Amino acid sequence: MKAVEIREFGIDRLVATTREMPVPGSDEVLVRFHAGSLNYRDVMVVGGSYNPRMKLPAIPLSDGAGEIVAVGDAVSDWEVGDRVMPIFVQRWFDGQASEETRRTALGAGPQWDGIAREYAAFRQDAVVKIPEYLSYEEAATLPCAALTAWHALVVSGHVTDGDTVLTLGTGGVSIFAIQIAKMFDARVIATSSSEAKIERLRDLGVDEVINYSTRPDWDAAVLDMTEKRGVDHIVEIGGAGTLARSINAARIAGHVAMIGALGGPGDFNPISVFMKALRLQGIFVGSKAMFTDLLAKAAEAKLRPVIDRVFEFDELRDALTYMESGAHFGKIVIRYG
């Protein structure tokens, strides 16, 4: 089968290679991938900043969708032809995450090789069914970004009708957070530096948009939009570079879901966290149970993932470079031949 390996860190050093076809164990299913999607984590893994001591060679990427082409003797839950997605954290099924489960995330080392390959075997309880209304390309966007947004807003935040949600930028997690917030009839304020992207945000149902290139004090703009109260939930993807403004934009006893660190360096004063009685919650993707709940709600609402661009499998380097540029709106998808 075709595969892509990290043998040295760097997008331009990725190696297209072949590997032997996996053979499923007695309780495993063999999945042929039809599509995958990128997360910024993949750029970090390939570049070496995610774990500079990661053992190599390794196969990157965590999110994929495909069909079962073979099952082990003890498999009872699945049949050949079923459409499935592997879960992001292969041994986190329910409850809280642990050090042991965290280590089973796909695509960040050879022990849990990723999906930049045509076939992979998974334990039968580590895959979930693709909703019938979704294509392989759409389904491949869900395991990390959509689940992270769901965990942030629904599991951690308990978002509900009448709440106000602030999202930052137009990457995969932020776009899914907008869609999920609107499924719960929340008011959404979003930020972007592109007028073209701002129009697309409005098309998604965002209630107010702030252009942070012309309004760098976007936290003050958020306070103006909320009569100085602040927002109930913030999906914080910038890290140190945006955290201080996010905290300022939050209401007293508000909820800040910490997800990424894309905003570069910055200053963070913890005094405002306890003075405002904020709940600052780190979010690490989510469990299989959370994913199952998300898929049920998404199917009920017929949520359609926003796909920015589709690359072919042999164009993975170009796709990662495009992800690194930040020019995308929503998800970047890889189509397998």
GROMACS .gro file of N, CA, C and O in nm, residues 97-178:
model
  328
   97ALA      N    1  -1.002   1.195   3.049
   97ALA     CA    2  -0.877   1.149   2.987
   97ALA      C    3  -0.776   1.115   3.096
   97ALA      O    4  -0.785   1.162   3.210
   98SER      N    5  -0.680   1.033   3.061
   98SER     CA    6  -0.571   0.998   3.153
   98SER      C    7  -0.440   1.001   3.075
   98SER      O    8  -0.438   1.013   2.953
   99GLU      N    9  -0.330   0.989   3.148
   99GLU     CA   10  -0.200   0.984   3.081
   99GLU      C   11  -0.192   0.865   2.986
   99GLU      O   12  -0.137   0.874   2.876
  100GLU      N   13  -0.253   0.753   3.029
  100GLU     CA   14  -0.250   0.632   2.947
  100GLU      C   15  -0.331   0.651   2.818
  100GLU      O   16  -0.286   0.612   2.710
  101THR      N   17  -0.450   0.709   2.829
  101THR     CA   18  -0.531   0.727   2.708
  101THR      C   19  -0.472   0.833   2.617
  101THR      O   20  -0.474   0.820   2.495
  102ARG      N   21  -0.419   0.940   2.675
  102ARG     CA   22  -0.364   1.049   2.595
  102ARG      C   23  -0.255   1.000   2.501
  102ARG      O   24  -0.241   1.050   2.388
  103ARG      N   25  -0.180   0.901   2.544
  103ARG     CA   26  -0.070   0.849   2.464
  103ARG      C   27  -0.117   0.771   2.342
  103ARG      O   28  -0.035   0.733   2.258
  104THR      N   29  -0.249   0.743   2.332
  104THR     CA   30  -0.300   0.661   2.222
  104THR      C   31  -0.360   0.746   2.111
  104THR      O   32  -0.435   0.693   2.027
  105ALA      N   33  -0.329   0.874   2.106
  105ALA     CA   34  -0.377   0.960   1.998
  105ALA      C   35  -0.305   0.924   1.868
  105ALA      O   36  -0.184   0.902   1.866
  106LEU      N   37  -0.380   0.920   1.760
  106LEU     CA   38  -0.325   0.882   1.630
  106LEU      C   39  -0.235   0.991   1.572
  106LEU      O   40  -0.256   1.110   1.595
  107GLY      N   41  -0.136   0.948   1.497
  107GLY     CA   42  -0.061   1.039   1.412
  107GLY      C   43   0.049   1.118   1.477
  107GLY      O   44   0.092   1.219   1.422
  108ALA      N   45   0.099   1.073   1.593
  108ALA     CA   46   0.206   1.149   1.660
  108ALA      C   47   0.318   1.058   1.706
  108ALA      O   48   0.382   1.083   1.807
  109GLY      N   49   0.341   0.950   1.633
  109GLY     CA   50   0.449   0.859   1.666
  109GLY      C   51   0.422   0.720   1.612
  109GLY      O   52   0.308   0.685   1.582
  110PRO      N   53   0.526   0.639   1.598
  110PRO     CA   54   0.510   0.509   1.533
  110PRO      C   55   0.424   0.409   1.609
  110PRO      O   56   0.367   0.317   1.548
  111GLN      N   57   0.411   0.425   1.742
  111GLN     CA   58   0.327   0.331   1.816
  111GLN      C   59   0.180   0.345   1.776
  111GLN      O   60   0.105   0.247   1.776
  112TRP      N   61   0.141   0.468   1.742
  112TRP     CA   62   0.004   0.494   1.699
  112TRP      C   63   0.008   0.569   1.566
  112TRP      O   64  -0.034   0.684   1.556
  113ASP      N   65   0.064   0.501   1.466
  113ASP     CA   66   0.080   0.561   1.334
  113ASP      C   67  -0.053   0.617   1.283
  113ASP      O   68  -0.161   0.563   1.310
  114GLY      N   69  -0.042   0.727   1.206
  114GLY     CA   70  -0.159   0.797   1.157
  114GLY      C   71  -0.217   0.737   1.031
  114GLY      O   72  -0.188   0.623   0.993
  115ILE      N   73  -0.295   0.818   0.962
  115ILE     CA   74  -0.376   0.768   0.851
  115ILE      C   75  -0.324   0.813   0.714
  115ILE      O   76  -0.396   0.801   0.615
  116ALA      N   77  -0.200   0.859   0.706
  116ALA     CA   78  -0.142   0.892   0.575
  116ALA      C   79  -0.094   0.763   0.508
  116ALA      O   80   0.024   0.744   0.478
  117ARG      N   81  -0.189   0.673   0.488
  117ARG     CA   82  -0.165   0.542   0.427
  117ARG      C   83  -0.299   0.492   0.375
  117ARG      O   84  -0.406   0.534   0.421
  118GLU      N   85  -0.294   0.402   0.283
  118GLU     CA   86  -0.417   0.358   0.218
  118GLU      C   87  -0.502   0.266   0.306
  118GLU      O   88  -0.626   0.266   0.297
  119TYR      N   89  -0.439   0.187   0.392
  119TYR     CA   90  -0.510   0.091   0.477
  119TYR      C   91  -0.455   0.096   0.619
  119TYR      O   92  -0.336   0.123   0.640
  120ALA      N   93  -0.541   0.068   0.718
  120ALA     CA   94  -0.496   0.056   0.857
  120ALA      C   95  -0.592  -0.035   0.931
  120ALA      O   96  -0.713  -0.038   0.901
  121ALA      N   97  -0.540  -0.108   1.030
  121ALA     CA   98  -0.622  -0.195   1.114
  121ALA      C   99  -0.646  -0.127   1.248
  121ALA      O  100  -0.554  -0.069   1.307
  122PHE      N  101  -0.770  -0.136   1.295
  122PHE     CA  102  -0.808  -0.076   1.423
  122PHE      C  103  -0.889  -0.176   1.505
  122PHE      O  104  -0.964  -0.257   1.448
  123ARG      N  105  -0.878  -0.166   1.636
  123ARG     CA  106  -0.963  -0.248   1.721
  123ARG      C  107  -1.108  -0.212   1.694
  123ARG      O  108  -1.139  -0.095   1.669
  124GLN      N  109  -1.198  -0.308   1.701
  124GLN     CA  110  -1.336  -0.285   1.658
  124GLN      C  111  -1.408  -0.178   1.742
  124GLN      O  112  -1.502  -0.116   1.693
  125ASP      N  113  -1.364  -0.156   1.865
  125ASP     CA  114  -1.427  -0.054   1.948
  125ASP      C  115  -1.362   0.083   1.932
  125ASP      O  116  -1.399   0.179   2.001
  126ALA      N  117  -1.266   0.095   1.840
  126ALA     CA  118  -1.194   0.222   1.820
  126ALA      C  119  -1.232   0.290   1.690
  126ALA      O  120  -1.162   0.379   1.643
  127VAL      N  121  -1.343   0.247   1.629
  127VAL     CA  122  -1.398   0.314   1.512
  127VAL      C  123  -1.545   0.343   1.537
  127VAL      O  124  -1.610   0.278   1.620
  128VAL      N  125  -1.599   0.442   1.466
  128VAL     CA  126  -1.741   0.478   1.477
  128VAL      C  127  -1.800   0.487   1.337
  128VAL      O  128  -1.730   0.508   1.239
  129LYS      N  129  -1.932   0.472   1.331
  129LYS     CA  130  -2.002   0.472   1.202
  129LYS      C  131  -2.014   0.613   1.147
  129LYS      O  132  -2.043   0.709   1.219
  130ILE      N  133  -1.994   0.626   1.017
  130ILE     CA  134  -2.014   0.754   0.948
  130ILE      C  135  -2.165   0.776   0.928
  130ILE      O  136  -2.234   0.687   0.877
  131PRO      N  137  -2.219   0.890   0.967
  131PRO     CA  138  -2.360   0.919   0.938
  131PRO      C  139  -2.389   0.906   0.789
  131PRO      O  140  -2.308   0.948   0.705
  132GLU      N  141  -2.504   0.850   0.755
  132GLU     CA  142  -2.535   0.818   0.616
  132GLU      C  143  -2.536   0.940   0.525
  132GLU      O  144  -2.505   0.929   0.406
  133TYR      N  145  -2.571   1.056   0.579
  133TYR     CA  146  -2.586   1.174   0.494
  133TYR      C  147  -2.453   1.239   0.456
  133TYR      O  148  -2.450   1.330   0.372
  134LEU      N  149  -2.343   1.194   0.516
  134LEU     CA  150  -2.213   1.256   0.492
  134LEU      C  151  -2.131   1.176   0.392
  134LEU      O  152  -2.131   1.053   0.392
  135SER      N  153  -2.056   1.248   0.308
  135SER     CA  154  -1.958   1.184   0.219
  135SER      C  155  -1.834   1.146   0.299
  135SER      O  156  -1.816   1.190   0.414
  136TYR      N  157  -1.746   1.067   0.238
  136TYR     CA  158  -1.619   1.036   0.304
  136TYR      C  159  -1.540   1.164   0.331
  136TYR      O  160  -1.479   1.179   0.438
  137GLU      N  161  -1.540   1.257   0.235
  137GLU     CA  162  -1.464   1.381   0.252
  137GLU      C  163  -1.518   1.462   0.370
  137GLU      O  164  -1.442   1.517   0.450
  138GLU      N  165  -1.650   1.469   0.383
  138GLU     CA  166  -1.709   1.543   0.495
  138GLU      C  167  -1.682   1.473   0.628
  138GLU      O  168  -1.644   1.538   0.727
  139ALA      N  169  -1.698   1.342   0.631
  139ALA     CA  170  -1.678   1.268   0.755
  139ALA      C  171  -1.535   1.280   0.806
  139ALA      O  172  -1.510   1.287   0.927
  140ALA      N  173  -1.439   1.285   0.714
  140ALA     CA  174  -1.298   1.290   0.753
  140ALA      C  175  -1.263   1.416   0.830
  140ALA      O  176  -1.159   1.422   0.895
  141THR      N  177  -1.348   1.518   0.825
  141THR     CA  178  -1.319   1.644   0.895
  141THR      C  179  -1.357   1.640   1.043
  141THR      O  180  -1.323   1.731   1.118
  142LEU      N  181  -1.427   1.536   1.087
  142LEU     CA  182  -1.493   1.539   1.217
  142LEU      C  183  -1.411   1.492   1.337
  142LEU      O  184  -1.425   1.548   1.446
  143PRO      N  185  -1.326   1.388   1.327
  143PRO     CA  186  -1.272   1.326   1.449
  143PRO      C  187  -1.194   1.416   1.542
  143PRO      O  188  -1.197   1.394   1.664
  144CYS      N  189  -1.125   1.516   1.492
  144CYS     CA  190  -1.049   1.605   1.581
  144CYS      C  191  -1.117   1.741   1.596
  144CYS      O  192  -1.159   1.778   1.705
  145ALA      N  193  -1.131   1.816   1.487
  145ALA     CA  194  -1.177   1.955   1.496
  145ALA      C  195  -1.320   1.966   1.545
  145ALA      O  196  -1.350   2.045   1.636
  146ALA      N  197  -1.411   1.888   1.488
  146ALA     CA  198  -1.551   1.897   1.529
  146ALA      C  199  -1.568   1.850   1.672
  146ALA      O  200  -1.641   1.911   1.752
  147LEU      N  201  -1.500   1.740   1.707
  147LEU     CA  202  -1.511   1.689   1.844
  147LEU      C  203  -1.451   1.786   1.945
  147LEU      O  204  -1.505   1.803   2.055
  148THR      N  205  -1.342   1.850   1.909
  148THR     CA  206  -1.282   1.950   1.999
  148THR      C  207  -1.380   2.064   2.025
  148THR      O  208  -1.397   2.108   2.140
  149ALA      N  209  -1.444   2.114   1.920
  149ALA     CA  210  -1.541   2.222   1.937
  149ALA      C  211  -1.660   2.176   2.020
  149ALA      O  212  -1.712   2.252   2.104
  150TRP      N  213  -1.706   2.053   1.999
  150TRP     CA  214  -1.817   1.997   2.077
  150TRP      C  215  -1.779   1.987   2.225
  150TRP      O  216  -1.856   2.025   2.313
  151HIS      N  217  -1.660   1.933   2.252
  151HIS     CA  218  -1.612   1.921   2.390
  151HIS      C  219  -1.608   2.059   2.455
  151HIS      O  220  -1.652   2.077   2.570
  152ALA      N  221  -1.555   2.158   2.381
  152ALA     CA  222  -1.540   2.292   2.436
  152ALA      C  223  -1.675   2.355   2.472
  152ALA      O  224  -1.693   2.407   2.583
  153LEU      N  225  -1.769   2.349   2.380
  153LEU     CA  226  -1.894   2.423   2.399
  153LEU      C  227  -2.003   2.342   2.469
  153LEU      O  228  -2.076   2.397   2.552
  154VAL      N  229  -2.014   2.215   2.437
  154VAL     CA  230  -2.126   2.137   2.489
  154VAL      C  231  -2.089   2.062   2.617
  154VAL      O  232  -2.160   2.071   2.718
  155VAL      N  233  -1.978   1.990   2.615
  155VAL     CA  234  -1.940   1.910   2.732
  155VAL      C  235  -1.885   1.999   2.843
  155VAL      O  236  -1.928   1.991   2.958
  156SER      N  237  -1.790   2.084   2.810
  156SER     CA  238  -1.731   2.172   2.910
  156SER      C  239  -1.817   2.296   2.936
  156SER      O  240  -1.834   2.337   3.050
  157GLY      N  241  -1.871   2.354   2.829
  157GLY     CA  242  -1.940   2.481   2.843
  157GLY      C  243  -2.089   2.474   2.868
  157GLY      O  244  -2.149   2.570   2.914
  158HIS      N  245  -2.153   2.359   2.836
  158HIS     CA  246  -2.299   2.346   2.851
  158HIS      C  247  -2.372   2.462   2.782
  158HIS      O  248  -2.465   2.522   2.838
  159VAL      N  249  -2.330   2.493   2.660
  159VAL     CA  250  -2.389   2.604   2.586
  159VAL      C  251  -2.538   2.582   2.568
  159VAL      O  252  -2.585   2.469   2.551
  160THR      N  253  -2.613   2.691   2.572
  160THR     CA  254  -2.758   2.680   2.559
  160THR      C  255  -2.815   2.803   2.493
  160THR      O  256  -2.744   2.903   2.471
  161ASP      N  257  -2.942   2.797   2.460
  161ASP     CA  258  -3.014   2.907   2.396
  161ASP      C  259  -2.996   3.035   2.477
  161ASP      O  260  -3.016   3.036   2.599
  162GLY      N  261  -2.956   3.142   2.409
  162GLY     CA  262  -2.938   3.270   2.476
  162GLY      C  263  -2.796   3.301   2.515
  162GLY      O  264  -2.763   3.416   2.546
  163ASP      N  265  -2.708   3.199   2.518
  163ASP     CA  266  -2.566   3.223   2.547
  163ASP      C  267  -2.501   3.297   2.431
  163ASP      O  268  -2.547   3.290   2.317
  164THR      N  269  -2.391   3.364   2.462
  164THR     CA  270  -2.311   3.430   2.360
  164THR      C  271  -2.175   3.362   2.352
  164THR      O  272  -2.109   3.341   2.454
  165VAL      N  273  -2.133   3.327   2.229
  165VAL     CA  274  -2.008   3.255   2.205
  165VAL      C  275  -1.917   3.342   2.119
  165VAL      O  276  -1.962   3.400   2.019
  166LEU      N  277  -1.791   3.349   2.156
  166LEU     CA  278  -1.690   3.419   2.077
  166LEU      C  279  -1.594   3.316   2.017
  166LEU      O  280  -1.540   3.232   2.089
  167THR      N  281  -1.575   3.323   1.886
  167THR     CA  282  -1.477   3.238   1.818
  167THR      C  283  -1.370   3.325   1.753
  167THR      O  284  -1.397   3.439   1.716
  168LEU      N  285  -1.251   3.267   1.740
  168LEU     CA  286  -1.137   3.342   1.685
  168LEU      C  287  -1.092   3.278   1.554
  168LEU      O  288  -1.061   3.159   1.550
  169GLY      N  289  -1.089   3.356   1.446
  169GLY     CA  290  -1.036   3.308   1.320
  169GLY      C  291  -1.131   3.214   1.247
  169GLY      O  292  -1.247   3.197   1.286
  170THR      N  293  -1.079   3.151   1.141
  170THR     CA  294  -1.164   3.072   1.052
  170THR      C  295  -1.105   2.933   1.024
  170THR      O  296  -1.130   2.875   0.919
  171GLY      N  297  -1.029   2.880   1.118
  171GLY     CA  298  -0.980   2.744   1.105
  171GLY      C  299  -1.089   2.642   1.136
  171GLY      O  300  -1.204   2.677   1.167
  172GLY      N  301  -1.053   2.515   1.128
  172GLY     CA  302  -1.151   2.409   1.142
  172GLY      C  303  -1.226   2.410   1.273
  172GLY      O  304  -1.350   2.399   1.275
  173VAL      N  305  -1.156   2.421   1.386
  173VAL     CA  306  -1.223   2.420   1.516
  173VAL      C  307  -1.317   2.539   1.529
  173VAL      O  308  -1.431   2.526   1.576
  174SER      N  309  -1.272   2.656   1.487
  174SER     CA  310  -1.355   2.777   1.500
  174SER      C  311  -1.481   2.768   1.416
  174SER      O  312  -1.589   2.806   1.460
  175ILE      N  313  -1.469   2.718   1.294
  175ILE     CA  314  -1.587   2.706   1.207
  175ILE      C  315  -1.685   2.604   1.265
  175ILE      O  316  -1.808   2.627   1.268
  176PHE      N  317  -1.634   2.490   1.311
  176PHE     CA  318  -1.724   2.393   1.375
  176PHE      C  319  -1.787   2.451   1.501
  176PHE      O  320  -1.904   2.424   1.531
  177ALA      N  321  -1.712   2.530   1.578
  177ALA     CA  322  -1.768   2.591   1.698
  177ALA      C  323  -1.885   2.683   1.662
  177ALA      O  324  -1.987   2.686   1.734
  178ILE      N  325  -1.872   2.756   1.554
  178ILE     CA  326  -1.982   2.842   1.508
  178ILE      C  327  -2.104   2.757   1.475
  178ILE      O  328  -2.217   2.786   1.519
   0.00000   0.00000   0.00000
